[in-house]
Every structure is written in structure tokens, then in C-alpha cells.
Amino acid sequence: MDALHDLPNIGTVVERKLRQAGVETPVQLAEMGSREAFARLKLLDPGACLHVLYALEGAIRGIRKNHLSDETKRELKDFFQSVK
């Protein structure tokens, strides 16, 4: 996969925002991780929600966000609360 929109959960809006945040490729997203990518998105869009964070993590793992484990969702939710 060469384009961000080829990843699960990444549509044109999130792809555009990721590019604005300096994330151009799936490899860059994976290397950065969902938390750092989300923190960058949050700077550009203070209204970015928890589901965007879930979407990023799922994209990195190659799965739909609703397939993330409850434990992973809990960890991501804790992170989300810390960057609110």
C-alpha cells in the first residue's frame, strides 16, 4: 500500500489532515504510531475525537477500528484523555 487512503479507516478527510500534519505514507504513519499522529492532528483540529485515534491505530494494524481489542481501546482512551 502506497497511499494513506488504501489503509482501513482512512478516508479522504483524514488522509488530507494527516498530510497537513506531515504524514505522507503508510510507512510514516506506522513508524510514528497512532498516538503521535493523533497528537499532530489534534494541533490542527482541536475537535479531533477518540474515534479518529481508534481509526489511526486500526489503520496501522491493518484492521477496522471496531476490531480493536477492548484493552487497546482502553489504552487509547486513556491517552486521548491525557491530550484533551
Coordinates of N, CA, C and O in Angstrom, one line a residue:
M1 N 0.8 -1.2 0.0 CA 0.0 0.0 0.0 C 0.9 1.2 0.0 O 1.7 1.4 0.9
D2 N 0.7 2.1 -1.0 CA 1.5 3.3 -1.1 C 0.8 4.5 -0.6 O 1.4 5.5 -0.3
A3 N -0.6 4.5 -0.6 CA -1.3 5.7 -0.2 C -2.0 5.5 1.1 O -2.5 4.4 1.5
L4 N -2.1 6.6 1.9 CA -2.8 6.5 3.2 C -4.3 6.0 3.0 O -4.7 5.3 3.8
H5 N -4.9 6.5 1.9 CA -6.3 6.1 1.8 C -6.5 4.6 1.4 O -7.6 4.1 1.4
D6 N -5.4 3.9 1.2 CA -5.5 2.5 1.0 C -5.6 1.7 2.3 O -6.0 0.5 2.3
L7 N -5.3 2.4 3.4 CA -5.4 1.7 4.7 C -6.9 1.7 5.2 O -7.7 2.6 4.9
P8 N -7.2 0.7 6.0 CA -8.5 0.7 6.6 C -8.7 1.9 7.5 O -7.8 2.4 8.1
N9 N -9.9 2.4 7.5 CA -10.4 3.5 8.3 C -9.9 4.9 7.8 O -10.3 5.9 8.4
I10 N -9.1 5.0 6.8 CA -8.6 6.3 6.4 C -9.3 6.7 5.1 O -9.1 6.2 4.0
G11 N -10.1 7.7 5.3 CA -10.8 8.3 4.1 C -10.1 9.6 3.7 O -9.0 9.9 4.2
T12 N -10.7 10.3 2.7 CA -10.1 11.4 2.1 C -9.9 12.5 3.2 O -8.8 13.2 3.1
V13 N -10.8 12.7 4.1 CA -10.7 13.8 5.1 C -9.5 13.5 6.0 O -8.6 14.4 6.2
V14 N -9.4 12.3 6.6 CA -8.3 12.0 7.5 C -7.0 12.0 6.7 O -6.0 12.5 7.2
E15 N -7.0 11.5 5.5 CA -5.8 11.5 4.7 C -5.3 12.9 4.5 O -4.1 13.2 4.7
R16 N -6.2 13.8 4.2 CA -5.8 15.2 4.0 C -5.2 15.8 5.3 O -4.2 16.5 5.2
K17 N -5.8 15.5 6.4 CA -5.3 16.1 7.7 C -4.0 15.5 8.0 O -3.1 16.2 8.5
L18 N -3.8 14.2 7.8 CA -2.5 13.5 8.0 C -1.4 14.2 7.2 O -0.3 14.5 7.7
R19 N -1.7 14.5 5.9 CA -0.7 15.1 5.1 C -0.4 16.5 5.6 O 0.8 16.9 5.6
Q20 N -1.4 17.2 6.1 CA -1.2 18.6 6.7 C -0.3 18.4 7.9 O 0.5 19.4 8.2
A21 N -0.4 17.3 8.6 CA 0.4 17.1 9.8 C 1.8 16.5 9.5 O 2.5 16.2 10.4
G22 N 2.1 16.3 8.2 CA 3.4 15.8 7.8 C 3.5 14.3 7.6 O 4.6 13.8 7.5
V23 N 2.4 13.6 7.6 CA 2.4 12.2 7.4 C 1.9 11.9 6.0 O 0.8 12.2 5.6
E24 N 2.9 11.4 5.2 CA 2.6 11.3 3.7 C 2.3 9.8 3.3 O 1.7 9.6 2.3
T25 N 2.8 8.9 4.1 CA 2.8 7.5 3.6 C 2.3 6.5 4.8 O 2.5 6.9 5.9
P26 N 1.8 5.4 4.4 CA 1.5 4.4 5.5 C 2.8 4.0 6.3 O 2.6 3.8 7.5
V27 N 3.9 4.0 5.7 CA 5.1 3.7 6.5 C 5.4 4.7 7.5 O 5.7 4.4 8.6
Q28 N 5.3 6.0 7.1 CA 5.5 7.1 8.1 C 4.5 7.0 9.2 O 4.9 7.2 10.4
L29 N 3.3 6.7 8.9 CA 2.2 6.6 9.9 C 2.6 5.4 10.9 O 2.5 5.6 12.1
A30 N 3.0 4.3 10.4 CA 3.4 3.2 11.2 C 4.6 3.5 12.1 O 4.6 3.1 13.3
E31 N 5.6 4.1 11.5 CA 6.8 4.5 12.3 C 6.4 5.5 13.4 O 7.0 5.4 14.5
M32 N 5.6 6.4 13.1 CA 5.2 7.4 14.0 C 4.3 6.9 15.1 O 4.4 7.3 16.3
G33 N 3.4 6.0 14.8 CA 2.4 5.5 15.7 C 1.2 6.3 15.8 O 1.2 7.5 15.5
S34 N 0.1 5.7 16.2 CA -1.2 6.4 16.3 C -1.2 7.5 17.2 O -1.8 8.5 17.0
R35 N -0.5 7.4 18.4 CA -0.6 8.5 19.4 C 0.1 9.7 18.9 O -0.5 10.8 19.0
E36 N 1.3 9.6 18.3 CA 2.0 10.8 17.8 C 1.2 11.4 16.6 O 1.0 12.6 16.5
A37 N 0.7 10.6 15.7 CA -0.1 11.1 14.6 C -1.3 11.8 15.1 O -1.7 12.9 14.6
F38 N -2.0 11.2 16.1 CA -3.2 11.9 16.6 C -2.8 13.2 17.3 O -3.6 14.2 17.1
A39 N -1.8 13.2 18.0 CA -1.4 14.5 18.7 C -1.1 15.6 17.6 O -1.5 16.7 17.8
R40 N -0.5 15.2 16.5 CA -0.3 16.2 15.4 C -1.6 16.6 14.8 O -1.8 17.8 14.5
L41 N -2.5 15.7 14.6 CA -3.9 16.0 14.1 C -4.6 16.9 15.1 O -5.3 17.9 14.6
K42 N -4.5 16.7 16.3 CA -5.2 17.5 17.4 C -4.7 18.9 17.4 O -5.5 19.8 17.6
L43 N -3.4 19.1 17.0 CA -3.0 20.5 16.9 C -3.6 21.2 15.8 O -3.9 22.4 15.8
L44 N -3.9 20.5 14.7 CA -4.5 21.1 13.5 C -6.0 21.2 13.7 O -6.7 22.1 13.1
D45 N -6.6 20.2 14.4 CA -8.0 20.1 14.5 C -8.4 19.8 16.0 O -8.4 18.6 16.3
P46 N -8.5 20.8 16.8 CA -8.8 20.6 18.2 C -10.0 19.7 18.5 O -10.1 19.1 19.6
G47 N -10.9 19.6 17.5 CA -12.1 18.8 17.7 C -11.9 17.3 17.3 O -12.9 16.6 17.4
A48 N -10.7 16.9 17.0 CA -10.5 15.5 16.6 C -10.9 14.6 17.8 O -10.5 14.9 18.9
C49 N -11.7 13.6 17.5 CA -12.3 12.8 18.5 C -11.6 11.5 18.7 O -10.7 11.1 17.9
L50 N -12.0 10.7 19.7 CA -11.4 9.5 20.1 C -11.5 8.5 18.9 O -10.6 7.7 18.7
H51 N -12.6 8.5 18.1 CA -12.7 7.6 17.0 C -11.7 7.8 15.9 O -11.3 6.8 15.2
V52 N -11.1 9.0 15.8 CA -10.0 9.2 14.9 C -8.8 8.5 15.4 O -8.1 7.9 14.6
L53 N -8.6 8.5 16.7 CA -7.4 7.8 17.3 C -7.6 6.3 17.0 O -6.7 5.6 16.7
Y54 N -8.8 5.8 17.3 CA -9.1 4.4 17.0 C -8.8 4.1 15.5 O -8.2 3.0 15.2
A55 N -9.3 4.9 14.7 CA -9.1 4.7 13.2 C -7.6 4.7 12.8 O -7.2 3.8 12.1
L56 N -6.8 5.5 13.4 CA -5.4 5.5 13.1 C -4.7 4.2 13.6 O -3.9 3.6 12.9
E57 N -5.1 3.8 14.8 CA -4.5 2.6 15.3 C -4.9 1.4 14.5 O -4.1 0.5 14.1
G58 N -6.2 1.3 14.1 CA -6.6 0.3 13.2 C -5.9 0.3 11.9 O -5.6 -0.8 11.4
A59 N -5.7 1.5 11.3 CA -5.1 1.6 10.1 C -3.6 1.0 10.1 O -3.2 0.3 9.2
I60 N -2.9 1.4 11.2 CA -1.6 0.8 11.4 C -1.6 -0.7 11.5 O -0.7 -1.3 10.9
R61 N -2.6 -1.2 12.1 CA -2.7 -2.7 12.3 C -3.3 -3.4 11.1 O -3.3 -4.6 11.1
G62 N -3.9 -2.6 10.2 CA -4.5 -3.2 9.0 C -5.9 -3.8 9.3 O -6.3 -4.7 8.6
I63 N -6.5 -3.2 10.3 CA -7.9 -3.7 10.7 C -8.9 -2.5 10.8 O -8.4 -1.4 11.0
R64 N -10.1 -2.9 10.7 CA -11.2 -1.9 11.0 C -11.1 -1.5 12.5 O -10.8 -2.3 13.3
K65 N -11.4 -0.2 12.8 CA -11.3 0.2 14.2 C -12.2 -0.5 15.1 O -11.8 -0.7 16.3
N66 N -13.3 -1.0 14.7 CA -14.2 -1.8 15.5 C -13.7 -3.2 15.9 O -14.2 -3.9 16.7
H67 N -12.5 -3.6 15.3 CA -11.9 -4.9 15.6 C -10.8 -4.7 16.6 O -10.1 -5.7 16.9
L68 N -10.5 -3.5 17.1 CA -9.5 -3.3 18.1 C -10.0 -4.0 19.4 O -11.2 -4.0 19.7
S69 N -9.0 -4.5 20.1 CA -9.4 -5.2 21.4 C -9.9 -4.2 22.4 O -9.5 -3.0 22.3
D70 N -10.7 -4.6 23.4 CA -11.1 -3.7 24.4 C -9.9 -3.1 25.2 O -10.0 -2.0 25.6
E71 N -8.9 -3.9 25.4 CA -7.7 -3.4 26.1 C -7.1 -2.3 25.3 O -6.7 -1.3 25.9
T72 N -6.9 -2.5 24.0 CA -6.3 -1.5 23.2 C -7.2 -0.2 23.2 O -6.6 0.9 23.3
K73 N -8.5 -0.4 23.1 CA -9.4 0.8 23.2 C -9.2 1.5 24.5 O -9.2 2.8 24.5
R74 N -9.1 0.8 25.6 CA -8.9 1.4 26.9 C -7.6 2.2 27.0 O -7.6 3.4 27.4
E75 N -6.5 1.6 26.5 CA -5.3 2.3 26.5 C -5.3 3.6 25.6 O -4.8 4.6 26.0
L76 N -6.0 3.5 24.5 CA -6.1 4.7 23.6 C -7.0 5.7 24.2 O -6.7 6.9 24.1
K77 N -8.0 5.3 24.9 CA -8.9 6.2 25.6 C -8.2 7.0 26.7 O -8.4 8.2 26.8
D78 N -7.3 6.3 27.4 CA -6.5 6.9 28.4 C -5.6 8.0 27.8 O -5.5 9.1 28.3
F79 N -5.0 7.6 26.7 CA -4.1 8.6 26.0 C -5.0 9.8 25.5 O -4.6 10.9 25.7
F80 N -6.1 9.5 24.9 CA -7.0 10.6 24.5 C -7.3 11.6 25.6 O -7.3 12.8 25.4
Q81 N -7.6 11.0 26.7 CA -8.0 11.9 27.9 C -6.8 12.8 28.3 O -7.0 13.9 28.7
S82 N -5.6 12.2 28.1 CA -4.4 13.0 28.5 C -4.1 14.1 27.5 O -3.3 15.0 27.9
V83 N -4.6 14.1 26.3 CA -4.3 15.1 25.3 C -5.4 16.1 25.1 O -5.3 16.9 24.3
K84 N -6.5 15.8 25.8 CA -7.7 16.7 25.7 C -7.3 18.1 26.0 O -7.4 19.1 25.8

